[in-house]
Short mmCIF file of C-alpha atoms in Angstrom, two decimals:
data_model
loop_
_atom_site.label_atom_id
_atom_site.label_comp_id
_atom_site.label_asym_id
_atom_site.label_seq_id
_atom_site.Cartn_x
_atom_site.Cartn_y
_atom_site.Cartn_z
CA MET A 1291 25.45 -151.65 13.28
CA ASN A 1292 23.61 -148.42 12.52
CA ASP A 1293 23.61 -147.13 16.08
CA LYS A 1294 25.47 -143.84 16.29
CA ILE A 1295 27.82 -143.63 19.25
CA ASN A 1296 27.86 -140.44 21.31
CA LEU A 1297 31.58 -139.66 21.15
CA ASN A 1298 31.39 -137.06 23.89
CA TYR A 1299 29.86 -139.56 26.31
CA LEU A 1300 32.30 -142.29 25.25
CA GLU A 1301 35.32 -140.05 25.88
CA ASN A 1302 33.98 -139.04 29.30
CA TYR A 1303 33.17 -142.65 30.17
CA ALA A 1304 36.66 -143.81 29.16
CA HIS A 1305 38.17 -141.08 31.30
CA ASP A 1306 36.04 -141.99 34.32
CA VAL A 1307 36.92 -145.68 34.05
CA SER A 1308 40.62 -144.98 33.55
CA ALA A 1309 40.80 -142.41 36.34
CA LYS A 1310 39.17 -144.83 38.79
CA ILE A 1311 41.44 -147.74 37.87
CA CYS A 1312 44.58 -145.60 37.94
CA ALA A 1313 43.65 -144.03 41.29
CA GLU A 1314 43.31 -147.48 42.82
CA TYR A 1315 46.50 -148.87 41.29
CA PHE A 1316 48.85 -145.91 41.55
CA GLY A 1317 47.69 -145.14 45.06
CA THR A 1318 50.24 -147.68 46.29
CA LYS A 1319 52.57 -148.18 43.29
CA LYS A 1320 54.68 -145.85 41.18
CA TYR A 1321 54.94 -147.89 37.99
CA MET A 1322 52.75 -150.18 35.92
CA SER A 1323 54.34 -153.41 34.72
CA GLY A 1324 53.40 -155.63 31.77
CA GLN A 1325 52.26 -158.53 33.91
CA GLU A 1326 50.02 -156.26 35.96
CA ILE A 1327 48.41 -154.82 32.81
CA ILE A 1328 47.14 -158.29 31.86
CA GLN A 1329 45.22 -158.50 35.14
CA LEU A 1330 44.44 -154.82 35.61
CA THR A 1331 40.69 -154.60 34.91
CA PRO A 1332 37.78 -157.07 35.01
CA SER A 1333 37.65 -156.74 31.20
CA SER A 1334 40.37 -158.86 29.62
CA GLN A 1335 39.68 -157.12 26.31
CA VAL A 1336 40.57 -153.73 27.81
CA ASN A 1337 43.78 -155.20 29.23
CA PHE A 1338 44.78 -156.65 25.88
CA MET A 1339 43.96 -153.36 24.13
CA VAL A 1340 46.55 -151.66 26.35
CA ILE A 1341 49.16 -154.25 25.36
CA LYS A 1342 48.13 -153.81 21.70
CA THR A 1343 48.76 -150.06 21.93
CA LEU A 1344 52.19 -150.65 23.47
CA PHE A 1345 53.02 -153.07 20.67
CA GLU A 1346 52.00 -150.46 18.10
CA LYS A 1347 54.15 -147.83 19.83
CA TRP A 1348 57.10 -150.20 19.54
CA ASN A 1349 56.44 -150.70 15.83
CA GLU A 1350 56.34 -146.93 15.33
CA GLU A 1351 59.79 -146.64 16.91
CA VAL A 1352 61.11 -149.43 14.70
CA GLU A 1353 59.79 -147.70 11.59
CA LYS A 1354 61.57 -144.53 12.64
CA MET A 1355 64.82 -146.47 12.99
CA LYS A 1356 64.31 -148.11 9.60
CA ALA A 1357 64.06 -144.67 8.02
CA ASN A 1358 67.75 -144.21 8.82
CA PRO A 1359 69.53 -144.66 5.45
CA PHE A 1360 72.83 -145.88 6.92
CA PHE A 1361 71.78 -149.33 8.14
CA ASP A 1362 70.25 -152.37 6.47
CA TYR A 1363 67.26 -153.36 8.57
CA ARG A 1364 66.36 -156.06 6.02
CA ASP A 1365 69.42 -158.04 7.07
CA ILE A 1366 68.36 -161.32 8.69
CA ALA A 1367 70.69 -160.88 11.66
CA VAL A 1368 69.34 -157.38 12.30
CA SER A 1369 65.74 -158.62 12.02
CA GLU A 1370 66.36 -161.41 14.52
CA ALA A 1371 68.11 -159.02 16.89
CA LEU A 1372 65.12 -156.66 16.79
CA LYS A 1373 62.76 -159.52 17.64
CA GLU A 1374 64.94 -160.52 20.59
CA PHE A 1375 65.14 -156.90 21.69
CA MET A 1376 61.35 -156.71 21.60
CA ASN A 1377 61.09 -159.83 23.76
CA VAL A 1378 63.47 -158.34 26.32
CA LEU A 1379 61.71 -154.98 26.20
CA SER A 1380 58.28 -156.56 26.72
CA ARG A 1381 59.53 -157.97 30.01
CA ALA A 1382 60.68 -154.53 31.12
CA ILE A 1383 57.47 -152.48 30.77
CA LYS A 1384 57.55 -149.67 33.31
CA ILE A 1385 54.95 -146.88 32.94
CA GLU A 1386 54.22 -143.98 35.27
CA HIS A 1387 50.70 -142.78 36.10
CA GLN A 1388 50.71 -139.73 33.81
CA HIS A 1389 51.73 -141.81 30.80
CA PHE A 1390 49.53 -144.79 31.53
CA LEU A 1391 46.24 -142.90 31.94
CA PRO A 1392 45.91 -141.85 28.25
CA LEU A 1393 46.87 -145.38 27.13
CA LEU A 1394 44.08 -146.82 29.23
CA GLU A 1395 41.57 -144.26 27.97
CA ILE A 1396 42.32 -145.27 24.38
CA ALA A 1397 41.99 -148.95 25.32
CA VAL A 1398 38.58 -148.40 26.92
CA MET A 1399 37.29 -146.42 23.92
CA ASP A 1400 38.55 -149.05 21.48
CA THR A 1401 36.96 -151.82 23.54
CA VAL A 1402 33.56 -150.11 23.62
CA LEU A 1403 33.73 -149.41 19.88
CA LEU A 1404 34.73 -153.01 19.14
CA ALA A 1405 31.75 -154.25 21.15
CA ILE A 1406 29.17 -151.89 19.69
CA ASP A 1407 30.33 -151.42 16.10
CA PRO A 1408 32.97 -153.99 15.04
CA MET A 1409 32.65 -152.97 11.39
CA VAL A 1410 33.83 -149.44 12.18
CA TYR A 1411 36.56 -150.75 14.48
CA PHE A 1412 38.02 -153.09 11.86
CA TRP A 1413 37.68 -150.39 9.21
CA GLY A 1414 39.99 -148.31 11.40
CA GLU A 1415 42.43 -151.21 11.70
CA ILE A 1416 42.52 -151.60 7.93
CA GLU A 1417 43.20 -147.90 7.43
CA LYS A 1418 46.05 -147.99 9.96
CA SER A 1419 47.93 -150.34 7.64
CA ASN A 1420 49.09 -147.13 5.89
CA GLY A 1421 49.80 -148.68 2.52
CA ALA A 1422 51.23 -151.88 3.95
CA SER A 1423 49.40 -155.22 3.98
CA PRO A 1424 46.06 -155.04 5.86
CA HIS A 1425 46.31 -158.83 6.23
CA ALA A 1426 49.57 -158.47 8.17
CA ARG A 1427 48.07 -155.72 10.33
CA LEU A 1428 44.97 -157.76 11.19
CA LYS A 1429 47.03 -160.89 11.79
CA ALA A 1430 49.15 -159.01 14.33
CA SER A 1431 46.03 -157.53 15.95
CA LYS A 1432 44.40 -160.97 16.33
CA LYS A 1433 46.65 -161.72 19.29
CA TYR A 1434 45.00 -158.90 21.23
CA ILE A 1435 41.41 -158.97 19.94
CA LYS A 1436 39.42 -161.55 21.86
CA TRP A 1437 35.97 -160.85 20.39
CA HIS A 1438 34.32 -161.51 17.00
CA GLU A 1439 36.89 -164.15 16.03
CA LYS A 1440 34.81 -165.73 13.24
CA PHE A 1441 34.03 -162.33 11.76
CA LEU A 1442 37.71 -161.34 11.75
CA ASN A 1443 38.86 -164.67 10.31
CA ALA A 1444 36.28 -164.44 7.51
CA LEU A 1445 37.33 -160.88 6.72
CA MET A 1446 41.00 -161.89 6.45
CA GLU A 1447 40.11 -164.84 4.25
CA LYS A 1448 37.93 -162.72 1.98
CA GLY A 1449 40.44 -159.89 1.75
CA GLY A 1450 43.41 -162.21 1.31
CA GLN A 1451 46.56 -160.36 0.29
CA GLY A 1452 44.58 -157.47 -1.16
CA ASP A 1453 45.19 -153.81 -0.38
CA ALA A 1454 43.17 -151.56 1.93
CA GLU A 1455 40.59 -150.81 -0.75
CA VAL A 1456 39.92 -154.53 -1.26
CA TYR A 1457 39.51 -155.03 2.48
CA GLN A 1458 37.22 -152.05 2.91
CA LYS A 1459 34.99 -153.34 0.12
CA SER A 1460 34.94 -156.79 1.74
CA LEU A 1461 34.19 -155.45 5.20
CA SER A 1462 30.52 -154.58 4.67
CA ASP A 1463 29.70 -157.93 3.03
CA THR A 1464 31.49 -159.86 5.78
CA TYR A 1465 29.70 -157.88 8.47
CA GLN A 1466 26.30 -158.56 6.91
CA GLN A 1467 27.15 -162.25 6.83
CA PHE A 1468 28.07 -162.44 10.51
CA GLN A 1469 25.94 -159.67 12.00
CA GLU A 1470 23.39 -162.00 13.56
CA GLN A 1471 26.12 -164.17 15.08
CA LEU A 1472 27.90 -161.37 16.93
CA GLU A 1473 27.55 -161.33 20.69
CA SER A 1474 25.54 -158.42 22.06
CA PRO A 1475 27.45 -155.31 23.16
CA LYS A 1476 25.86 -155.37 26.61
CA ALA A 1477 27.06 -158.93 27.20
CA LEU A 1478 30.57 -158.10 25.99
CA LEU A 1479 30.83 -154.97 28.13
CA GLU A 1480 29.31 -156.48 31.26
CA SER A 1481 32.73 -156.95 32.90
CA LEU A 1482 33.74 -153.35 32.14
CA GLU A 1483 30.55 -152.13 33.79
CA GLN A 1484 31.83 -153.61 37.04
CA VAL A 1485 34.17 -150.62 37.13
CA VAL A 1486 31.74 -147.89 35.98
CA SER A 1487 28.23 -148.56 34.75
CA ILE A 1488 27.30 -147.42 31.24
CA ASP A 1489 24.35 -145.15 30.55
CA TRP A 1490 23.27 -146.87 27.34
CA GLY A 1491 20.75 -144.17 26.53
CA GLU A 1492 23.57 -141.63 26.55
CA LEU A 1493 26.10 -143.83 24.77
CA ILE A 1494 23.74 -144.73 21.91
CA PRO A 1495 21.05 -142.04 21.81
CA GLU A 1496 17.85 -143.08 20.11
CA VAL A 1497 16.88 -141.11 17.04
CA GLU A 1498 13.76 -139.10 17.79
CA SER A 1499 10.82 -140.58 15.91
CA PRO A 1500 8.70 -138.32 13.71
CA GLU A 1501 5.12 -137.63 14.73
CA PRO A 1502 2.81 -140.49 13.65
CA ALA A 1503 0.89 -139.89 10.43
CA ASP A 1504 -2.44 -140.73 12.08
CA ALA A 1505 -2.33 -137.88 14.57
CA SER A 1506 -5.68 -136.71 15.85
CA ALA A 1507 -7.73 -134.24 13.87
CA ASP A 1508 -7.49 -131.74 16.74
CA SER A 1509 -3.69 -131.85 16.58
CA GLN A 1510 -3.76 -131.32 12.83
CA GLU A 1511 -6.07 -128.34 13.22
CA GLU A 1512 -3.73 -126.85 15.82
CA ALA A 1513 -0.77 -127.34 13.48
CA THR A 1514 -2.52 -125.42 10.68
CA ALA A 1515 -3.70 -122.66 13.01
CA ILE A 1516 -0.28 -121.00 13.32
CA PRO A 1517 -0.76 -117.26 12.73
CA SER A 1518 0.88 -115.94 9.57
CA ASP A 1519 0.53 -112.21 10.25
CA SER A 1520 3.18 -109.82 11.55
CA GLU A 1521 2.39 -110.73 15.19
CA SER A 1522 3.82 -114.22 14.84
CA ALA A 1523 7.10 -114.83 16.68
CA PRO A 1524 10.23 -114.31 14.56
CA GLU A 1525 12.42 -117.29 13.78
CA GLU A 1526 15.64 -117.64 15.75
CA PRO A 1527 18.64 -116.80 13.56
CA ALA A 1528 20.35 -119.88 12.17
CA ALA A 1529 23.72 -118.54 13.29
CA ILE A 1530 22.93 -119.12 16.97
CA SER A 1531 20.23 -121.75 16.85
CA GLN A 1532 21.40 -125.11 18.13
CA GLU A 1533 18.34 -126.78 16.67
CA SER A 1534 18.96 -125.45 13.17
CA GLY A 1535 21.24 -127.68 11.12
CA SER A 1536 21.76 -125.07 8.41
CA PHE A 1537 25.14 -123.52 7.69
CA THR A 1538 23.98 -121.75 4.53
CA SER A 1539 22.51 -118.33 3.85
CA HIS A 1540 21.67 -117.64 0.20
CA GLY A 1541 24.47 -119.35 -1.73
CA ASP A 1542 25.08 -122.98 -2.55
CA GLY A 1543 28.05 -123.37 -0.21
CA ILE A 1544 28.60 -123.28 3.54
CA ASP A 1545 28.62 -119.80 5.04
CA PRO A 1546 31.75 -119.54 7.25
CA ALA A 1547 30.24 -116.73 9.32
CA LEU A 1548 27.14 -118.78 10.16
CA ALA A 1549 29.21 -121.85 10.95
CA TRP A 1550 31.66 -119.99 13.19
CA ALA A 1551 28.85 -118.14 15.00
CA ARG A 1552 26.97 -121.37 15.62
CA PHE A 1553 29.96 -123.15 17.13
CA GLU A 1554 30.83 -120.07 19.19
CA ALA A 1555 27.30 -120.10 20.61
CA GLU A 1556 27.09 -123.83 21.25
CA GLN A 1557 28.44 -125.28 24.44
CA SER A 1558 28.73 -128.72 22.83
CA GLY A 1559 30.71 -131.45 24.55
CA VAL A 1560 31.97 -132.55 21.14
CA LEU A 1561 34.09 -129.41 21.01
CA LYS A 1562 36.95 -130.51 23.21
CA GLY A 1563 39.21 -127.58 22.46
CA PRO A 1564 41.77 -126.70 19.81
CA ILE A 1565 43.63 -129.40 17.86
CA THR A 1566 46.93 -129.03 16.01
CA SER A 1567 45.84 -131.04 12.96
CA MET A 1568 42.62 -132.33 11.46
CA ASP A 1569 43.81 -135.93 11.58
CA GLU A 1570 44.59 -135.61 15.29
CA GLY A 1571 40.97 -134.80 16.11
CA LEU A 1572 39.41 -137.74 14.27
CA ALA A 1573 37.95 -140.63 16.23
CA ILE A 1574 37.83 -144.03 14.49
CA ASN A 1575 34.13 -143.96 13.80
CA GLN A 1576 34.30 -140.35 12.57
CA ARG A 1577 37.02 -141.35 10.15
CA PHE A 1578 34.79 -144.13 8.84
CA MET A 1579 31.72 -141.91 8.70
CA PHE A 1580 33.41 -138.99 6.93
CA THR A 1581 35.08 -141.23 4.37
CA LYS A 1582 31.87 -143.06 3.56
CA LYS A 1583 29.38 -140.19 3.69
CA LEU A 1584 31.42 -137.18 2.57
CA PHE A 1585 34.30 -138.48 0.45
CA ASP A 1586 32.76 -141.20 -1.74
CA SER A 1587 34.31 -144.01 0.38
CA ASN A 1588 37.75 -142.84 -0.76
CA PRO A 1589 40.17 -142.60 2.21
CA ASP A 1590 42.88 -141.04 0.03
CA LEU A 1591 40.50 -138.25 -0.96
CA MET A 1592 39.67 -137.54 2.67
CA GLY A 1593 43.31 -137.68 3.70
CA HIS A 1594 44.17 -135.10 1.06
CA ALA A 1595 41.28 -132.93 2.25
CA LEU A 1596 42.50 -133.02 5.86
CA LYS A 1597 46.04 -132.06 4.84
CA SER A 1598 44.77 -129.24 2.62
CA ILE A 1599 42.65 -127.84 5.45
CA ASP A 1600 45.65 -127.99 7.80
CA GLU A 1601 47.58 -125.81 5.34
CA CYS A 1602 44.92 -123.08 5.44
CA ASP A 1603 45.59 -119.94 7.47
CA SER A 1604 42.09 -119.36 8.80
CA PHE A 1605 38.66 -120.87 9.33
CA VAL A 1606 37.24 -118.79 6.48
CA GLU A 1607 39.95 -119.96 4.08
CA ALA A 1608 39.34 -123.58 5.12
CA ILE A 1609 35.58 -123.32 4.54
CA GLU A 1610 36.13 -121.69 1.16
CA LEU A 1611 38.40 -124.61 0.23
CA VAL A 1612 35.75 -127.11 1.35
CA ASN A 1613 33.09 -125.27 -0.66
CA ASP A 1614 35.25 -125.11 -3.76
CA ARG A 1615 36.47 -128.71 -3.78
CA TYR A 1616 33.91 -130.86 -2.00
CA VAL A 1617 30.50 -129.44 -1.04
CA THR A 1618 29.05 -129.13 -4.54
CA LYS A 1619 31.25 -131.57 -6.43
CA LEU A 1620 30.54 -134.41 -3.99
CA ASP A 1621 26.92 -133.32 -3.44
CA TRP A 1622 27.15 -132.90 0.33
CA ASP A 1623 23.93 -132.68 2.32
CA LYS A 1624 24.82 -129.46 4.13
CA ASP A 1625 22.19 -130.07 6.83
CA SER A 1626 23.46 -133.55 7.69
CA ASP A 1627 25.06 -134.62 10.97
CA GLU A 1628 28.18 -135.69 9.10
CA VAL A 1629 28.75 -132.23 7.66
CA ALA A 1630 28.10 -130.62 11.06
CA GLU A 1631 30.68 -132.86 12.75
CA PHE A 1632 33.22 -132.22 10.00
CA LEU A 1633 32.75 -128.46 10.35
CA GLN A 1634 33.15 -128.79 14.11
CA LEU A 1635 36.50 -130.42 13.50
CA ILE A 1636 37.56 -127.51 11.29
CA TYR A 1637 36.38 -125.08 13.97
CA ARG A 1638 38.55 -126.84 16.55
CA LYS A 1639 41.54 -126.60 14.19
CA PHE A 1640 41.26 -122.81 13.98
CA ASP A 1641 39.79 -121.97 17.39
CA GLU A 1642 42.67 -120.45 19.37
CA LYS A 1643 40.90 -119.94 22.68
#
């Protein structure tokens, strides 16, 4: 799907839904249990996304334990014991309000993304395999993903036991094959809208159409009648113009002063405040977009770029690094939305307010 999701609206929507559900539930109860999660919202997909996140948290803890060099976690008895422990633990889910709210927000955002842009969602799932088998990751996720079953099955069959690169190359072809068969996002999200209605115009803003070529002669005459003498109004400086997409002055690279000044001047909802690392600030569809549009569809290249930027000491140093390594060499369109969003992320990394 080519529709571009408004991340700011999606984050606010997920918060509103989660806050409403949590206010109703935790108004009378102190803890959330596993059984109650399954029946929590009218959207079964949201409920399963919460369980999926809990399952992933468990796996993260197991991986931390396996990093201990003193024990053999490949031992069959140990493996079976861990499975049994997981079964026992799953029956003892007990989450307080403050910890459950962010889990639910993530679940709502993932659900909306899965409904609107399944290709981007599954791209994120493939990347989360972190060098392990994407097939194993998707197989585990299938228990919790209740939509687009044929699409997911075909992707797993096409990707087979291949690595992440194989799966990412297969994803676009599989999506094109099943695109017309996918259920509409509005139908899928109908149950979620029982909690809070979605402003679809805000969630998926329409791209403003250019003026028709057959405009009236009077309009064309007005367009060519702009005065060119010294009395004409001066242009607004690019550094503070929200309508200007330019971050360059006279050189080939991005001007850090113009970029910083623009983000300082903008009161954009995308700028949610400082982040501790570049990777932390990335949403799933941003990760997909940046990799595809800015880093030649190479996730390793983007991952290295994010780490290198994190190691910089200032915004200026980070922009100089981006100019030196990526802007010219990868032929970035410096006026594109993708570049603007990437620079916003860098701004958030070094904004200390």
